[in-house]
XYZ file of C-alpha atoms in Angstrom:
403
model
C 110.078 106.710 101.987
C 107.857 106.059 104.982
C 107.155 102.827 107.053
C 103.869 101.181 105.766
C 101.289 101.878 108.263
C 99.840 98.425 108.056
C 103.109 97.333 109.133
C 103.859 100.282 111.639
C 100.907 99.095 113.518
C 101.734 95.358 113.529
C 105.264 96.298 114.614
C 103.946 98.154 117.753
C 103.277 95.067 119.879
C 107.057 94.480 119.900
C 108.676 97.869 120.106
C 105.760 99.296 122.620
C 105.274 96.197 124.771
C 104.071 97.986 128.035
C 102.435 100.880 126.184
C 98.807 100.943 125.333
C 99.750 101.268 121.154
C 101.502 98.156 121.731
C 98.971 96.115 123.975
C 96.335 97.277 121.411
C 98.293 95.959 118.583
C 98.625 92.424 120.299
C 94.791 92.716 121.192
C 93.825 92.832 117.400
C 96.609 90.121 116.585
C 94.956 87.845 119.255
C 91.726 88.715 117.763
C 92.872 87.318 114.377
C 94.701 84.480 115.671
C 91.580 82.980 117.892
C 89.742 80.503 116.052
C 86.670 80.786 118.270
C 86.648 84.627 117.421
C 84.431 86.384 114.640
C 87.730 87.942 113.488
C 89.823 84.439 112.961
C 91.726 85.263 109.809
C 89.303 88.344 108.553
C 92.386 91.046 109.450
C 94.849 91.962 107.154
C 98.065 91.518 109.059
C 101.373 92.083 106.933
C 103.356 89.465 107.795
C 100.729 87.158 106.124
C 99.216 86.997 102.373
C 96.203 88.829 101.739
C 93.319 88.598 99.496
C 92.507 92.010 99.503
C 88.973 91.492 101.848
C 90.172 91.442 105.090
C 89.911 94.219 107.589
C 93.231 96.794 107.648
C 94.974 96.192 111.210
C 95.594 100.135 110.797
C 91.534 100.662 110.947
C 90.823 98.407 113.489
C 93.740 99.689 115.427
C 92.542 103.560 115.189
C 89.120 102.854 116.151
C 89.755 100.632 118.719
C 92.216 103.074 120.260
C 89.939 105.976 119.741
C 86.880 104.223 121.678
C 88.759 102.224 124.257
C 91.839 104.242 125.231
C 90.729 106.126 128.194
C 88.521 103.235 129.808
C 91.565 101.016 129.555
C 93.766 103.674 131.635
C 91.388 103.418 134.214
C 92.036 100.980 136.838
C 88.402 101.030 138.510
C 85.126 101.170 136.637
C 82.679 103.923 136.884
C 81.148 101.931 139.537
C 84.324 101.519 141.638
C 85.105 97.830 140.745
C 88.687 97.038 139.855
C 88.438 97.586 135.895
C 89.261 94.202 134.515
C 90.181 95.617 131.179
C 92.986 98.157 132.912
C 96.360 98.090 131.000
C 98.538 98.221 133.595
C 101.828 99.331 132.374
C 103.399 98.882 136.028
C 102.600 94.751 135.567
C 104.853 92.501 133.111
C 102.510 90.282 132.965
C 99.704 92.581 131.851
C 101.836 92.875 128.547
C 100.147 89.635 127.610
C 96.801 89.477 129.882
C 95.519 93.015 128.965
C 95.431 92.022 125.408
C 93.542 88.426 125.926
C 90.867 90.013 127.817
C 90.402 93.028 125.924
C 90.326 90.622 122.579
C 88.211 88.810 124.333
C 85.254 90.772 124.806
C 85.592 92.553 121.770
C 85.584 89.206 120.050
C 82.658 87.723 122.265
C 80.621 90.873 121.198
C 81.046 90.150 117.017
C 80.525 86.894 117.966
C 76.833 87.413 119.376
C 76.294 89.562 116.613
C 77.330 87.166 113.932
C 75.180 84.356 115.701
C 72.010 86.854 115.549
C 71.875 88.494 112.369
C 69.791 87.331 109.421
C 72.111 85.800 106.757
C 70.993 88.617 104.383
C 72.166 91.331 106.452
C 75.533 89.544 106.975
C 75.502 88.847 103.280
C 75.243 92.147 102.044
C 76.974 94.684 104.610
C 78.717 92.622 107.324
C 80.785 90.461 105.209
C 80.335 92.229 101.507
C 83.752 93.052 100.287
C 82.651 94.208 97.000
C 82.387 98.035 97.668
C 85.275 99.995 96.567
C 88.097 99.641 98.712
C 86.160 97.339 100.949
C 84.579 100.211 102.492
C 81.246 99.197 103.780
C 82.511 96.388 104.700
C 85.054 98.500 107.158
C 82.385 101.086 108.053
C 79.727 98.904 109.663
C 82.466 97.273 111.655
C 83.690 100.356 112.893
C 80.461 101.629 113.991
C 79.936 98.052 115.642
C 83.120 98.593 117.700
C 81.899 102.044 118.841
C 78.769 99.995 119.849
C 80.805 97.406 121.325
C 82.410 99.951 123.930
C 78.575 101.631 124.726
C 77.609 98.059 125.159
C 80.276 97.134 127.743
C 79.729 100.105 129.922
C 75.867 100.070 129.754
C 75.583 96.408 130.670
C 78.656 96.999 133.485
C 80.543 93.688 131.628
C 84.138 93.229 133.665
C 84.785 89.987 132.392
C 85.787 88.311 129.332
C 82.371 87.830 128.096
C 79.110 89.360 128.319
C 76.628 87.450 130.453
C 73.938 85.130 129.562
C 71.352 86.769 131.879
C 67.587 87.750 130.293
C 68.743 91.756 130.317
C 71.825 90.689 128.494
C 69.635 88.847 126.070
C 66.809 91.354 125.367
C 69.553 93.889 124.684
C 71.577 92.011 121.881
C 68.186 90.757 120.623
C 67.069 94.838 120.519
C 70.600 95.935 119.151
C 70.789 93.556 116.309
C 67.114 94.478 115.259
C 68.199 98.138 115.458
C 71.443 97.432 113.272
C 69.280 95.411 110.682
C 66.320 98.143 110.161
C 68.522 101.417 110.151
C 69.600 102.657 106.672
C 73.136 100.928 106.163
C 72.512 101.089 102.039
C 73.309 105.049 102.657
C 76.462 104.432 104.650
C 79.204 105.429 102.049
C 82.009 107.702 104.003
C 83.648 108.213 107.572
C 81.524 111.899 107.942
C 78.563 109.406 108.444
C 79.836 107.357 111.111
C 78.622 109.687 113.696
C 75.073 109.815 112.361
C 74.897 106.255 111.925
C 75.333 105.706 115.530
C 73.279 108.159 116.751
C 70.586 106.764 114.877
C 71.272 103.184 116.485
C 71.435 104.963 119.687
C 68.058 107.064 119.614
C 66.422 103.702 118.673
C 67.838 101.902 121.105
C 67.235 104.531 123.882
C 63.490 105.732 122.698
C 62.010 102.954 120.922
C 63.569 99.963 122.645
C 63.755 101.270 126.127
C 67.256 101.202 126.931
C 67.248 104.711 128.050
C 70.622 105.126 129.416
C 72.321 103.178 126.434
C 75.056 105.493 125.191
C 75.534 108.927 125.386
C 72.631 110.925 124.531
C 74.544 113.389 121.899
C 72.982 115.876 119.828
C 73.652 116.720 115.999
C 75.738 119.878 115.467
C 73.559 122.783 114.502
C 73.950 123.705 110.696
C 75.827 127.039 109.878
C 72.374 128.987 108.838
C 74.333 132.541 108.789
C 76.880 130.839 106.581
C 74.024 129.280 104.222
C 72.160 132.933 104.035
C 75.413 135.102 103.146
C 76.972 132.170 100.677
C 74.118 130.578 99.043
C 71.383 132.265 99.146
C 73.096 134.939 96.965
C 73.368 132.472 93.813
C 69.754 132.670 93.606
C 69.490 136.553 92.548
C 72.671 136.287 90.444
C 71.402 133.403 87.947
C 68.235 135.432 87.867
C 69.713 139.039 87.149
C 71.591 137.000 84.270
C 68.628 135.267 82.794
C 66.270 138.678 83.462
C 69.059 140.682 81.438
C 69.014 137.987 78.617
C 65.452 138.162 78.642
C 65.362 142.209 77.896
C 68.225 142.033 75.392
C 66.763 139.118 73.191
C 62.901 139.811 73.244
C 62.845 143.669 74.782
C 61.465 145.345 77.746
C 57.692 144.581 76.437
C 58.015 140.795 76.390
C 56.163 140.266 79.421
C 53.068 142.931 78.787
C 52.077 140.064 76.661
C 49.451 138.052 78.860
C 49.683 134.823 76.279
C 53.398 134.923 76.997
C 52.876 135.442 80.811
C 51.209 132.769 81.266
C 53.006 130.301 79.239
C 55.879 131.729 81.228
C 54.226 131.137 84.301
C 53.368 127.299 83.762
C 57.118 126.501 82.996
C 58.471 128.017 85.957
C 57.898 128.311 89.506
C 57.265 131.650 90.937
C 58.447 132.297 94.607
C 55.450 132.730 96.872
C 54.207 135.876 97.242
C 54.548 135.933 101.063
C 58.265 136.479 100.345
C 57.991 139.636 98.104
C 57.293 143.092 99.358
C 54.269 144.866 97.840
C 56.204 147.736 96.151
C 58.018 144.895 93.978
C 55.078 143.215 92.738
C 54.954 144.931 89.410
C 58.761 144.157 88.869
C 59.780 141.524 86.228
C 58.802 138.054 87.189
C 62.186 136.215 86.153
C 63.251 138.137 89.536
C 61.283 135.813 91.725
C 61.776 132.252 90.077
C 63.069 129.675 92.397
C 66.690 129.030 91.819
C 66.090 125.247 90.754
C 63.831 126.436 87.915
C 66.389 129.184 86.672
C 68.858 126.486 86.444
C 66.964 124.725 84.161
C 66.993 127.619 81.936
C 70.623 128.284 82.358
C 71.919 124.606 81.542
C 69.231 123.441 78.858
C 69.674 123.989 75.395
C 67.568 126.771 74.912
C 67.632 130.292 72.855
C 70.159 131.478 75.563
C 72.540 128.099 75.586
C 74.223 129.764 78.531
C 76.083 126.638 80.056
C 77.619 125.839 76.968
C 78.248 129.334 76.018
C 80.478 129.403 79.163
C 81.726 125.973 79.100
C 85.003 127.000 78.948
C 85.046 128.983 82.093
C 82.791 126.527 83.601
C 85.089 123.837 83.338
C 88.329 125.387 83.923
C 87.023 126.781 87.328
C 87.501 124.606 90.583
C 91.455 123.573 89.413
C 89.774 121.678 86.854
C 87.138 119.670 89.276
C 83.958 120.426 87.197
C 85.052 117.681 84.893
C 81.590 117.928 82.610
C 78.781 120.669 82.509
C 76.234 117.609 84.065
C 78.719 117.380 87.004
C 78.654 120.907 87.644
C 74.781 120.779 87.396
C 74.635 118.046 89.851
C 76.761 119.646 92.345
C 75.115 122.859 92.368
C 71.720 121.149 92.501
C 73.063 119.438 95.682
C 74.161 122.698 97.243
C 70.665 124.274 96.696
C 68.948 121.164 97.915
C 71.364 121.388 101.308
C 70.046 125.369 101.233
C 66.409 124.244 100.911
C 66.723 121.466 103.765
C 68.441 123.497 106.446
C 66.225 126.206 105.711
C 62.798 124.294 105.559
C 63.827 121.556 107.516
C 62.096 118.715 105.275
C 64.352 115.854 107.078
C 64.857 114.872 110.523
C 67.977 115.735 112.430
C 68.954 112.202 111.913
C 68.157 112.024 108.239
C 69.901 115.257 107.451
C 72.975 114.547 109.649
C 73.409 111.314 107.341
C 72.362 113.239 103.708
C 74.500 116.313 105.070
C 77.984 114.593 106.963
C 80.495 116.781 107.856
C 82.387 115.813 104.657
C 79.533 117.014 102.519
C 79.248 120.018 104.035
C 83.026 120.392 103.702
C 83.130 120.123 99.944
C 79.828 122.405 99.820
C 82.005 125.355 101.509
C 84.690 124.668 98.722
C 82.648 124.729 95.613
C 80.136 127.585 96.544
C 82.609 130.338 96.134
C 83.586 128.950 92.910
C 79.944 128.804 91.499
C 79.746 132.602 92.601
C 83.174 133.381 90.721
C 81.407 131.545 87.355
C 78.540 133.862 87.819
C 80.058 136.882 88.437
C 82.220 136.304 85.297
C 78.970 135.772 83.258
C 77.631 138.710 84.797
C 80.817 141.054 83.943
C 80.838 139.560 80.253
C 76.991 140.386 79.717
C 77.528 144.219 81.210
C 74.789 143.640 84.281
C 75.517 146.048 86.788
C 74.029 143.504 89.832
C 73.836 146.698 92.378
C 71.569 148.752 89.720
C 69.490 145.791 88.202
C 66.132 147.611 88.436
C 67.352 150.160 85.689
C 66.045 147.622 82.991
C 62.498 147.827 83.875
C 60.206 150.356 82.915
C 59.121 153.051 85.124
C 55.511 151.976 84.911
C 56.652 148.721 86.200
C 55.748 145.272 84.678
C 52.477 143.597 84.408
C 53.347 140.789 86.784
C 50.223 138.282 87.746
C 52.233 136.530 90.755
C 49.342 134.596 93.033
């Protein structure tokens, strides 16, 4: 049985006194024990009783190590001055001095934020422990640790506390305003850290005028080729299934009736004529119905009743993770929205990155093959020859009023 990670993080201060890991452990313990620090008794320490609302020491350790490690290893600042925060492994006194200095500057950063945040923001986000596993509170603090590191570099801080000059005061006023006006409500997972930090940095650089604050990172490009090869191909499969059922149930002449056609057109969205080659204009209109509308026909209780007809096959797919037909539909719609918003650019880069973080996109990549398996199973069961679906059409074509 492994050692508890919280306890291990706590013990590193004793186990590795001269290494960065040991000094970071003592840094966090200093933050927790300093009555003047924002973090006073707010950190979950294995050796003390916890009420379940504190920030885990392992989480803070991981994030501070991630942001500060390289900076703490440098003897000098980028400006050539002796680095006040250097963790000198050769200096026995630095076992205590280094952690004290780092805990002081991080605590000061959070103290300033706490003094300037509105009560509403502090209660709803910064102090809020009501979310499952205290996650929102942890996420807001993790992002602010990132901002703390960037603020130290931007303001060239090389002492225990931030300055009291006008530049620093203006900076923190702008930073607090930027933080409070960002969309914290949507913060729900680790994959969104980068997107939210990018939003705050862009706001500070472009709107608040702090042009050199933090790196001007770009959001990673979406894999459009994968979307075209894997998500787009869901549409023709579903439409082929519905087309076959139309023909089997109503006969090939069903859409030759003008009244039926008009009723159908009112209830289904036909894809733009610009996406259809001229020679295809006489083909059955169902072949050119938007996926989201075809999905309605697939899911709703109707003459076809497809979802319930194949519910056993649907629910046993994905290792049983499709716990209901409703969840199956929700996930499929989310994937199609992702495809649409990737292709048509309906969201800004930052909005898109927050809505479709790396974790969400990873889940899509996992789920899409299962949707293909389900549609392939249905097509095989209905004896649909996908590669030769046009064999079901009348030789003289369909009377299709596509506008």
